[in-house]
């Protein structure tokens, strides 16, 4: 941002005449130099001391700008400018600068909560304001992120830059997304411009914005064409829109006689009032592609049925159309239909809506492309498929399988075996009761054994069961609900999650710890290999933080009610394992280091 | 699936069947066995069409001789397409040896593939462009002259050549042919699809076409003339069939018609003079033919067929044309006098209602045309037009209308009246005199159909009260039944809304409809609903003018803008092209998840045949009770006739008519039991028992007492609850004692159960 020099008078109160001089504003401070070098009214103020700015209204007596030091006391630096445009330039500048400072302040306030600001100065990273704002915004929007930020950055575990370094993609993504999204047309009928009257005179005011104009072009091709034809060769843009608004006004007042009279005199005006023939052509074109089960147009003009004047013309159920008047034919219904159709089609062009002419031309281009690209054959095919799909009654049909991509496993045996091995290992870890049995039987042996068993049963029958069937069933039933409830439901049912059954507090804590652990581990592993003292410190800090969480997790595990203990421990298990792995790594590294540099027992802090 | 009903193996194209579909088929089969007519009301959304098609096709397969033919009548072309699509699905499940031929028939406009004829934009010109290329004398002239001098239609010529070697040469392979398929086939083979279809309906097992092709004597006389007695005729969505019958025998004459007729007569006189100068023998030949008593010239070429006599076949005189109109010039002068007389009558300042007897007497005394001459007008005109070799028939529609009128008024003395109105009462400032010959007796037009065909099936979702239709149409059904709907869950939710959010009553009664409070309350209702209901919402209004008015008011009040914040708005207009496009866009808006509202009119084209099933309609709001305009003269005359002949009270008929329209509108929302939708009847009059009880049973049975007197906020609450309930997964087959979905085993079990009982 540049520096601004502007002639102004400095005053301490509004009433006094003030000292003429030059106000010079830069990004961090403003300086006032009086014209009279002897004057004592020299100023050199840092913007950081300025809390706000006030200004007089445009068109009021004096063009004032008041930079307040303290919003409560009201005192400040008052400058009077020669004219309002000068003042406005300064005002805008001050506004920007102050805005920036405020953003910085608020972000600093967050940081100020930190008792000591350890590493911020180490890197000495200087942030641009936009980046700062973006970060603030992200934190505001995402409460989880904010929590993490508070816990680690403000808690001193991580520095600001470290915290954001892993979230670069978030920052970039956000910036891109905002730029990429293309807004469609507004649902509101902008093209239906409503005139406003001031109530005193007969003047009627229409206000058009680029957005409205664009919508008018899209919804009224006749106006669009007229614009391309007439402007600027025949009339100026302003004249064109004046004429358009006049036509709209005539239409709105439903004064068809006056409309007809005006149209007769002015052929350009008539364009706006007449029936839009481009639309009619388009409709004729489109009607051929309409779904045949909707096509009511096919009914009219059945050569044997619709003779004119056959049937009852004027009975109680029918209505006769209004008299055919070329100018009265455009109705609100048509406008509504047209508007909705245009909104549905969406906006086809990417042009900034600044210049009307370019917008009009771009629209014309996009229309041409549209008309050429659609091939009839394909749409026909699609239409037929749609019709046949629509005719089927879905619930009488056997449930059709949804389309899915088959899972592709390169070596099924390996995959399933390893899965099984994992499962066994997990069981062994937790249950610890199963000892591997040597099951290496040969196929023939197994076959013979089975055969013997079967023949035995055949001979004797199952008359002597080991357990009474009723008792067995009872036990089975008794065991089943519990088994099935956890083992079966775990992760199977997307609607019901184990977490939902835990008490809310425990659940929140667990979730929070989980995210914290993730964050810490990410930083922890990314710090290896430890090459600098800075990293060494960081790892140390991270380890301490992790140890704290580790203890907390243990506490949760023990404090939780017995009903949930199993589930909680299942949930906590992977977290603890991950932490254990990290600690183990840390210890081995530490050992290696101490072995390498035995003479430096405290690491190599210089 | 495949199952037995008595001794008939029924092929059904799905794996499951609703119990009501099964019952429907059982009843239908009984009617077919008895060779009688039947009347069946079954709720929409229970697969009526497929049950009908499946049973009748299976029945025809089980009883191959005499071959049974199905004439399936729909009201509109798009319904025809829907039916053919269902038929195609069924065909893929029939055994391959039993394939039959099914096709749709429509007008030249929908079937023509000739680029020259098609390029003419309006519909009359497709018709007459075709005649210009295919009339027998045009083709004869083309044959004499060097090729290319007289343009003919290559598609028709190719078809004619192929057909001349016998009908087998052009016989279509079995299958289902929609209009699109026929066109594609025509393009591929170079045959005219229209005449091919006309020819093929004789051989087809299933013909799907419009009501008028059977009911309107003018059309039925040429198209359905050769159908044998062994036909099953189905009128689907037949709740308005009485109106179609009445329309078929009604004519109206306007000033434009008379002016056009005068021009036509002038031109015909010129033609006659020309023929007299060049080819007098032709006129003499016609005269001789008429002396011999042949009004029609024997067998006409297929392409020359014109609209047949407007009177019903039994009523057409089988005599020679009276002597005083045999000569062309004499006939023309008779027509001139008639037109002159009608012009005089139209100049009246007051509304006049007359019986046909009086009218004929007055014509006879003032214009000197007796009843017999009137009756022969149409045939005589037809003969003259053929003699004069007139191809641009759409130029001569006006005189045709006049002769149509004359023939009808000369033939029927009972059940008709003639009403002359100087202006439309709803728009008294616009002079628009009309002379209307209106038929009041719906049984006249349908009588030949009942007499001629073995079984006529009248079916719809709304035939309540079901005992009224046999009286209106004057027939004795062997089976008349109304089915209820077994629902797996309460997937329809009818509500009666009587008050707005400010607790004031809402209604479209004449004294209330323009009240801004009512308009606002209706607007608030819609606004609340668009915010709460996903996807599509359909609103029905009582008339176009009311809809225009209320939409304009909403626009000015800002309600419409608020509605547009939630959903896109589409409106039915009187322009069908625009309405069709609006509907297409509406569907796309629902498909893409944008959500939309469709404003439509009860009794309008959309209400008649467009389905708003699934996400295309989660809610229907019926604003008001769609009564007819009760001051209409024609309606008054008809009510009087109904009271005198059938002892039907005026009030009862009006309520019946309004409620069948309302039920028809809201019934479009549901298509299967997996579907769900809400229906709001927004008028305080619906809460009265005499009105409500006329709704069909399947709606009434779901209308709870708690939902009879709602205000907007209560309705909104119920809607939210309902939507939440419907979003839950459910068991399709139905739980507990009643099954709502039957599989093949269930049916077999039921069959055995029946066996045991006997």
PDB file of C-alpha atoms in Angstrom, chain A residues 185-401:
ATOM      1  CA  UNK A 185     -29.141 -17.277 -11.640  1.00  0.00           C
ATOM      2  CA  UNK A 186     -30.999 -15.990  -8.688  1.00  0.00           C
ATOM      3  CA  UNK A 187     -34.393 -17.482  -8.081  1.00  0.00           C
ATOM      4  CA  UNK A 188     -35.918 -14.091  -7.708  1.00  0.00           C
ATOM      5  CA  UNK A 189     -37.324 -12.562 -10.822  1.00  0.00           C
ATOM      6  CA  UNK A 190     -34.869  -9.769 -11.307  1.00  0.00           C
ATOM      7  CA  UNK A 191     -35.976  -9.149 -14.838  1.00  0.00           C
ATOM      8  CA  UNK A 192     -39.319  -8.137 -13.453  1.00  0.00           C
ATOM      9  CA  UNK A 193     -38.046  -4.673 -12.653  1.00  0.00           C
ATOM     10  CA  UNK A 194     -40.406  -2.764 -10.452  1.00  0.00           C
ATOM     11  CA  UNK A 195     -40.622   0.938 -10.942  1.00  0.00           C
ATOM     12  CA  UNK A 196     -40.404   3.200  -7.972  1.00  0.00           C
ATOM     13  CA  UNK A 197     -42.028   6.573  -7.734  1.00  0.00           C
ATOM     14  CA  UNK A 198     -40.933   9.320  -5.436  1.00  0.00           C
ATOM     15  CA  UNK A 199     -44.500  10.225  -4.634  1.00  0.00           C
ATOM     16  CA  UNK A 200     -44.227  13.927  -5.438  1.00  0.00           C
ATOM     17  CA  UNK A 201     -43.628  14.137  -9.117  1.00  0.00           C
ATOM     18  CA  UNK A 202     -44.787  11.912 -11.928  1.00  0.00           C
ATOM     19  CA  UNK A 203     -41.299  10.614 -12.418  1.00  0.00           C
ATOM     20  CA  UNK A 204     -40.958   6.853 -12.438  1.00  0.00           C
ATOM     21  CA  UNK A 205     -37.587   5.329 -11.721  1.00  0.00           C
ATOM     22  CA  UNK A 206     -36.332   1.962 -12.845  1.00  0.00           C
ATOM     23  CA  UNK A 207     -33.015   0.759 -11.585  1.00  0.00           C
ATOM     24  CA  UNK A 208     -31.045  -1.831 -13.533  1.00  0.00           C
ATOM     25  CA  UNK A 209     -27.900  -3.562 -12.353  1.00  0.00           C
ATOM     26  CA  UNK A 210     -25.569  -5.705 -14.484  1.00  0.00           C
ATOM     27  CA  UNK A 211     -27.116  -8.764 -12.878  1.00  0.00           C
ATOM     28  CA  UNK A 212     -30.602  -7.681 -13.840  1.00  0.00           C
ATOM     29  CA  UNK A 213     -29.509  -6.827 -17.347  1.00  0.00           C
ATOM     30  CA  UNK A 214     -27.933 -10.206 -17.747  1.00  0.00           C
ATOM     31  CA  UNK A 215     -31.106 -11.869 -16.652  1.00  0.00           C
ATOM     32  CA  UNK A 216     -33.162  -9.769 -19.020  1.00  0.00           C
ATOM     33  CA  UNK A 217     -30.925 -10.859 -21.875  1.00  0.00           C
ATOM     34  CA  UNK A 218     -31.277 -14.487 -20.923  1.00  0.00           C
ATOM     35  CA  UNK A 219     -35.022 -14.392 -20.503  1.00  0.00           C
ATOM     36  CA  UNK A 220     -35.926 -12.117 -23.363  1.00  0.00           C
ATOM     37  CA  UNK A 221     -33.987 -13.017 -26.470  1.00  0.00           C
ATOM     38  CA  UNK A 222     -35.731 -10.312 -28.442  1.00  0.00           C
ATOM     39  CA  UNK A 223     -34.313  -7.646 -26.171  1.00  0.00           C
ATOM     40  CA  UNK A 224     -30.954  -9.335 -26.392  1.00  0.00           C
ATOM     41  CA  UNK A 225     -30.999  -9.300 -30.162  1.00  0.00           C
ATOM     42  CA  UNK A 226     -32.213  -5.736 -30.243  1.00  0.00           C
ATOM     43  CA  UNK A 227     -29.363  -4.729 -27.997  1.00  0.00           C
ATOM     44  CA  UNK A 228     -26.813  -6.371 -30.250  1.00  0.00           C
ATOM     45  CA  UNK A 229     -28.375  -4.726 -33.282  1.00  0.00           C
ATOM     46  CA  UNK A 230     -29.027  -1.238 -31.983  1.00  0.00           C
ATOM     47  CA  UNK A 231     -26.265  -0.521 -29.499  1.00  0.00           C
ATOM     48  CA  UNK A 232     -24.094   1.369 -30.108  1.00  0.00           C
ATOM     49  CA  UNK A 233     -24.704   1.821 -33.829  1.00  0.00           C
ATOM     50  CA  UNK A 234     -28.189   3.227 -33.610  1.00  0.00           C
ATOM     51  CA  UNK A 235     -28.548   4.504 -30.087  1.00  0.00           C
ATOM     52  CA  UNK A 236     -26.587   4.701 -26.898  1.00  0.00           C
ATOM     53  CA  UNK A 237     -26.931   2.116 -24.214  1.00  0.00           C
ATOM     54  CA  UNK A 238     -28.702   4.562 -21.984  1.00  0.00           C
ATOM     55  CA  UNK A 239     -31.291   5.343 -24.636  1.00  0.00           C
ATOM     56  CA  UNK A 240     -31.800   1.657 -25.199  1.00  0.00           C
ATOM     57  CA  UNK A 241     -32.581   0.932 -21.597  1.00  0.00           C
ATOM     58  CA  UNK A 242     -34.744   4.007 -21.267  1.00  0.00           C
ATOM     59  CA  UNK A 243     -36.792   2.733 -24.135  1.00  0.00           C
ATOM     60  CA  UNK A 244     -36.931  -0.714 -22.631  1.00  0.00           C
ATOM     61  CA  UNK A 245     -38.120   0.642 -19.335  1.00  0.00           C
ATOM     62  CA  UNK A 246     -40.739   2.717 -21.047  1.00  0.00           C
ATOM     63  CA  UNK A 247     -42.061  -0.409 -22.744  1.00  0.00           C
ATOM     64  CA  UNK A 248     -42.027  -2.270 -19.461  1.00  0.00           C
ATOM     65  CA  UNK A 249     -43.927   0.530 -17.842  1.00  0.00           C
ATOM     66  CA  UNK A 250     -46.574   0.455 -20.535  1.00  0.00           C
ATOM     67  CA  UNK A 251     -46.851  -3.271 -20.157  1.00  0.00           C
ATOM     68  CA  UNK A 252     -47.071  -3.050 -16.420  1.00  0.00           C
ATOM     69  CA  UNK A 253     -49.837  -0.495 -16.413  1.00  0.00           C
ATOM     70  CA  UNK A 254     -51.776  -2.810 -18.744  1.00  0.00           C
ATOM     71  CA  UNK A 255     -52.552   0.091 -20.959  1.00  0.00           C
ATOM     72  CA  UNK A 256     -52.684  -1.832 -24.184  1.00  0.00           C
ATOM     73  CA  UNK A 257     -54.158   1.056 -26.170  1.00  0.00           C
ATOM     74  CA  UNK A 258     -51.334   3.361 -25.215  1.00  0.00           C
ATOM     75  CA  UNK A 259     -48.864   0.569 -25.852  1.00  0.00           C
ATOM     76  CA  UNK A 260     -50.236   0.012 -29.323  1.00  0.00           C
ATOM     77  CA  UNK A 261     -50.123   3.723 -30.054  1.00  0.00           C
ATOM     78  CA  UNK A 262     -46.543   4.093 -28.893  1.00  0.00           C
ATOM     79  CA  UNK A 263     -45.479   0.987 -30.725  1.00  0.00           C
ATOM     80  CA  UNK A 264     -46.952   2.310 -33.930  1.00  0.00           C
ATOM     81  CA  UNK A 265     -44.872   5.448 -33.641  1.00  0.00           C
ATOM     82  CA  UNK A 266     -41.643   3.935 -32.502  1.00  0.00           C
ATOM     83  CA  UNK A 267     -40.527   0.749 -34.123  1.00  0.00           C
ATOM     84  CA  UNK A 268     -37.719   0.125 -31.654  1.00  0.00           C
ATOM     85  CA  UNK A 269     -40.128   0.337 -28.780  1.00  0.00           C
ATOM     86  CA  UNK A 270     -42.417  -2.073 -30.563  1.00  0.00           C
ATOM     87  CA  UNK A 271     -39.693  -4.708 -30.379  1.00  0.00           C
ATOM     88  CA  UNK A 272     -40.057  -4.827 -26.631  1.00  0.00           C
ATOM     89  CA  UNK A 273     -43.809  -4.988 -26.646  1.00  0.00           C
ATOM     90  CA  UNK A 274     -44.365  -7.506 -29.379  1.00  0.00           C
ATOM     91  CA  UNK A 275     -44.605 -11.199 -28.907  1.00  0.00           C
ATOM     92  CA  UNK A 276     -41.170 -12.696 -28.791  1.00  0.00           C
ATOM     93  CA  UNK A 277     -40.804 -14.753 -31.922  1.00  0.00           C
ATOM     94  CA  UNK A 278     -37.391 -16.126 -31.023  1.00  0.00           C
ATOM     95  CA  UNK A 279     -38.972 -17.701 -27.994  1.00  0.00           C
ATOM     96  CA  UNK A 280     -41.736 -19.153 -30.104  1.00  0.00           C
ATOM     97  CA  UNK A 281     -39.169 -20.696 -32.428  1.00  0.00           C
ATOM     98  CA  UNK A 282     -37.223 -22.080 -29.551  1.00  0.00           C
ATOM     99  CA  UNK A 283     -40.373 -23.571 -28.110  1.00  0.00           C
ATOM    100  CA  UNK A 284     -41.170 -25.244 -31.409  1.00  0.00           C
ATOM    101  CA  UNK A 285     -37.689 -26.669 -31.438  1.00  0.00           C
ATOM    102  CA  UNK A 286     -37.836 -27.865 -27.878  1.00  0.00           C
ATOM    103  CA  UNK A 287     -41.246 -29.436 -28.075  1.00  0.00           C
ATOM    104  CA  UNK A 288     -39.857 -32.134 -30.333  1.00  0.00           C
ATOM    105  CA  UNK A 289     -37.577 -33.339 -27.598  1.00  0.00           C
ATOM    106  CA  UNK A 290     -40.177 -33.451 -24.901  1.00  0.00           C
ATOM    107  CA  UNK A 291     -40.976 -36.694 -23.154  1.00  0.00           C
ATOM    108  CA  UNK A 292     -43.836 -38.251 -25.168  1.00  0.00           C
ATOM    109  CA  UNK A 293     -45.760 -39.098 -22.030  1.00  0.00           C
ATOM    110  CA  UNK A 294     -45.961 -35.393 -21.298  1.00  0.00           C
ATOM    111  CA  UNK A 295     -46.548 -34.135 -24.770  1.00  0.00           C
ATOM    112  CA  UNK A 296     -49.935 -32.493 -24.658  1.00  0.00           C
ATOM    113  CA  UNK A 297     -49.196 -30.707 -27.851  1.00  0.00           C
ATOM    114  CA  UNK A 298     -49.676 -33.982 -29.723  1.00  0.00           C
ATOM    115  CA  UNK A 299     -53.318 -33.921 -28.759  1.00  0.00           C
ATOM    116  CA  UNK A 300     -54.247 -30.753 -30.452  1.00  0.00           C
ATOM    117  CA  UNK A 301     -54.813 -31.015 -34.090  1.00  0.00           C
ATOM    118  CA  UNK A 302     -55.757 -34.616 -34.240  1.00  0.00           C
ATOM    119  CA  UNK A 303     -57.198 -34.420 -37.700  1.00  0.00           C
ATOM    120  CA  UNK A 304     -60.402 -36.218 -36.908  1.00  0.00           C
ATOM    121  CA  UNK A 305     -61.184 -34.697 -33.594  1.00  0.00           C
ATOM    122  CA  UNK A 306     -60.381 -31.082 -33.501  1.00  0.00           C
ATOM    123  CA  UNK A 307     -62.514 -29.509 -36.090  1.00  0.00           C
ATOM    124  CA  UNK A 308     -63.118 -25.920 -35.230  1.00  0.00           C
ATOM    125  CA  UNK A 309     -66.442 -25.355 -33.516  1.00  0.00           C
ATOM    126  CA  UNK A 310     -67.132 -28.957 -32.853  1.00  0.00           C
ATOM    127  CA  UNK A 311     -68.114 -29.815 -29.364  1.00  0.00           C
ATOM    128  CA  UNK A 312     -69.397 -27.448 -26.796  1.00  0.00           C
ATOM    129  CA  UNK A 313     -67.832 -24.064 -26.992  1.00  0.00           C
ATOM    130  CA  UNK A 314     -69.114 -22.278 -23.982  1.00  0.00           C
ATOM    131  CA  UNK A 315     -70.259 -24.539 -21.247  1.00  0.00           C
ATOM    132  CA  UNK A 316     -69.649 -24.159 -17.558  1.00  0.00           C
ATOM    133  CA  UNK A 317     -66.350 -25.923 -17.463  1.00  0.00           C
ATOM    134  CA  UNK A 318     -64.504 -24.146 -20.219  1.00  0.00           C
ATOM    135  CA  UNK A 319     -63.224 -20.696 -20.548  1.00  0.00           C
ATOM    136  CA  UNK A 320     -62.717 -18.686 -23.640  1.00  0.00           C
ATOM    137  CA  UNK A 321     -59.454 -16.947 -24.164  1.00  0.00           C
ATOM    138  CA  UNK A 322     -59.190 -13.212 -24.207  1.00  0.00           C
ATOM    139  CA  UNK A 323     -59.435 -11.307 -27.408  1.00  0.00           C
ATOM    140  CA  UNK A 324     -56.371 -11.677 -29.531  1.00  0.00           C
ATOM    141  CA  UNK A 325     -54.297  -8.615 -29.011  1.00  0.00           C
ATOM    142  CA  UNK A 326     -50.690  -8.756 -29.962  1.00  0.00           C
ATOM    143  CA  UNK A 327     -49.628  -6.558 -27.104  1.00  0.00           C
ATOM    144  CA  UNK A 328     -51.807  -8.064 -24.410  1.00  0.00           C
ATOM    145  CA  UNK A 329     -50.604 -11.565 -24.962  1.00  0.00           C
ATOM    146  CA  UNK A 330     -47.598 -11.466 -22.718  1.00  0.00           C
ATOM    147  CA  UNK A 331     -48.786 -12.527 -19.307  1.00  0.00           C
ATOM    148  CA  UNK A 332     -47.258 -12.987 -15.937  1.00  0.00           C
ATOM    149  CA  UNK A 333     -47.590 -16.742 -16.307  1.00  0.00           C
ATOM    150  CA  UNK A 334     -45.432 -16.718 -19.390  1.00  0.00           C
ATOM    151  CA  UNK A 335     -42.848 -14.604 -17.667  1.00  0.00           C
ATOM    152  CA  UNK A 336     -42.807 -16.951 -14.706  1.00  0.00           C
ATOM    153  CA  UNK A 337     -42.417 -20.012 -16.863  1.00  0.00           C
ATOM    154  CA  UNK A 338     -39.697 -18.405 -18.881  1.00  0.00           C
ATOM    155  CA  UNK A 339     -37.866 -17.257 -15.804  1.00  0.00           C
ATOM    156  CA  UNK A 340     -37.969 -20.662 -14.178  1.00  0.00           C
ATOM    157  CA  UNK A 341     -36.752 -22.298 -17.382  1.00  0.00           C
ATOM    158  CA  UNK A 342     -33.803 -19.923 -17.599  1.00  0.00           C
ATOM    159  CA  UNK A 343     -32.886 -20.455 -13.965  1.00  0.00           C
ATOM    160  CA  UNK A 344     -33.027 -24.167 -14.511  1.00  0.00           C
ATOM    161  CA  UNK A 345     -30.771 -23.998 -17.550  1.00  0.00           C
ATOM    162  CA  UNK A 346     -28.241 -22.194 -15.468  1.00  0.00           C
ATOM    163  CA  UNK A 347     -25.724 -19.612 -16.385  1.00  0.00           C
ATOM    164  CA  UNK A 348     -23.581 -20.592 -19.268  1.00  0.00           C
ATOM    165  CA  UNK A 349     -21.021 -17.871 -19.285  1.00  0.00           C
ATOM    166  CA  UNK A 350     -18.093 -16.915 -17.178  1.00  0.00           C
ATOM    167  CA  UNK A 351     -17.849 -13.261 -18.010  1.00  0.00           C
ATOM    168  CA  UNK A 352     -17.710 -10.609 -15.380  1.00  0.00           C
ATOM    169  CA  UNK A 353     -20.965  -8.765 -15.410  1.00  0.00           C
ATOM    170  CA  UNK A 354     -19.373  -5.377 -15.760  1.00  0.00           C
ATOM    171  CA  UNK A 355     -19.796  -4.405 -19.364  1.00  0.00           C
ATOM    172  CA  UNK A 356     -23.199  -4.937 -20.877  1.00  0.00           C
ATOM    173  CA  UNK A 357     -21.950  -5.242 -24.400  1.00  0.00           C
ATOM    174  CA  UNK A 358     -19.481  -8.033 -23.667  1.00  0.00           C
ATOM    175  CA  UNK A 359     -22.035  -9.847 -21.570  1.00  0.00           C
ATOM    176  CA  UNK A 360     -24.512  -9.694 -24.416  1.00  0.00           C
ATOM    177  CA  UNK A 361     -21.988 -11.005 -26.904  1.00  0.00           C
ATOM    178  CA  UNK A 362     -20.876 -13.790 -24.632  1.00  0.00           C
ATOM    179  CA  UNK A 363     -24.469 -14.883 -24.181  1.00  0.00           C
ATOM    180  CA  UNK A 364     -24.965 -14.973 -27.926  1.00  0.00           C
ATOM    181  CA  UNK A 365     -21.872 -17.145 -28.328  1.00  0.00           C
ATOM    182  CA  UNK A 366     -22.892 -19.570 -25.637  1.00  0.00           C
ATOM    183  CA  UNK A 367     -26.296 -19.956 -27.208  1.00  0.00           C
ATOM    184  CA  UNK A 368     -24.794 -20.895 -30.533  1.00  0.00           C
ATOM    185  CA  UNK A 369     -22.671 -23.550 -28.923  1.00  0.00           C
ATOM    186  CA  UNK A 370     -25.634 -24.940 -27.107  1.00  0.00           C
ATOM    187  CA  UNK A 371     -27.784 -25.297 -30.164  1.00  0.00           C
ATOM    188  CA  UNK A 372     -25.159 -27.157 -32.116  1.00  0.00           C
ATOM    189  CA  UNK A 373     -23.933 -29.595 -29.567  1.00  0.00           C
ATOM    190  CA  UNK A 374     -27.071 -31.516 -28.732  1.00  0.00           C
ATOM    191  CA  UNK A 375     -27.637 -34.444 -30.979  1.00  0.00           C
ATOM    192  CA  UNK A 376     -31.145 -35.688 -31.439  1.00  0.00           C
ATOM    193  CA  UNK A 377     -30.332 -39.355 -31.607  1.00  0.00           C
ATOM    194  CA  UNK A 378     -28.873 -39.546 -28.170  1.00  0.00           C
ATOM    195  CA  UNK A 379     -31.600 -37.572 -26.482  1.00  0.00           C
ATOM    196  CA  UNK A 380     -34.180 -39.721 -28.170  1.00  0.00           C
ATOM    197  CA  UNK A 381     -32.571 -42.829 -26.825  1.00  0.00           C
ATOM    198  CA  UNK A 382     -32.393 -41.393 -23.336  1.00  0.00           C
ATOM    199  CA  UNK A 383     -35.996 -40.347 -23.500  1.00  0.00           C
ATOM    200  CA  UNK A 384     -37.124 -43.817 -24.436  1.00  0.00           C
ATOM    201  CA  UNK A 385     -35.175 -45.332 -21.597  1.00  0.00           C
ATOM    202  CA  UNK A 386     -36.642 -42.857 -19.201  1.00  0.00           C
ATOM    203  CA  UNK A 387     -40.166 -43.627 -20.313  1.00  0.00           C
ATOM    204  CA  UNK A 388     -39.711 -47.328 -19.871  1.00  0.00           C
ATOM    205  CA  UNK A 389     -38.155 -46.779 -16.477  1.00  0.00           C
ATOM    206  CA  UNK A 390     -41.013 -44.561 -15.451  1.00  0.00           C
ATOM    207  CA  UNK A 391     -43.658 -47.086 -16.399  1.00  0.00           C
ATOM    208  CA  UNK A 392     -42.393 -49.750 -14.095  1.00  0.00           C
ATOM    209  CA  UNK A 393     -44.018 -49.947 -10.709  1.00  0.00           C
ATOM    210  CA  UNK A 394     -41.006 -50.167  -8.499  1.00  0.00           C
ATOM    211  CA  UNK A 395     -42.304 -52.015  -5.488  1.00  0.00           C
ATOM    212  CA  UNK A 396     -43.819 -54.830  -7.530  1.00  0.00           C
ATOM    213  CA  UNK A 397     -40.422 -55.487  -8.965  1.00  0.00           C
ATOM    214  CA  UNK A 398     -38.031 -57.788  -7.221  1.00  0.00           C
ATOM    215  CA  UNK A 399     -35.454 -55.605  -5.504  1.00  0.00           C
ATOM    216  CA  UNK A 400     -32.924 -54.698  -8.095  1.00  0.00           C
ATOM    217  CA  UNK A 401     -29.294 -54.797  -7.095  1.00  0.00           C
TER     218      UNK A 401
END
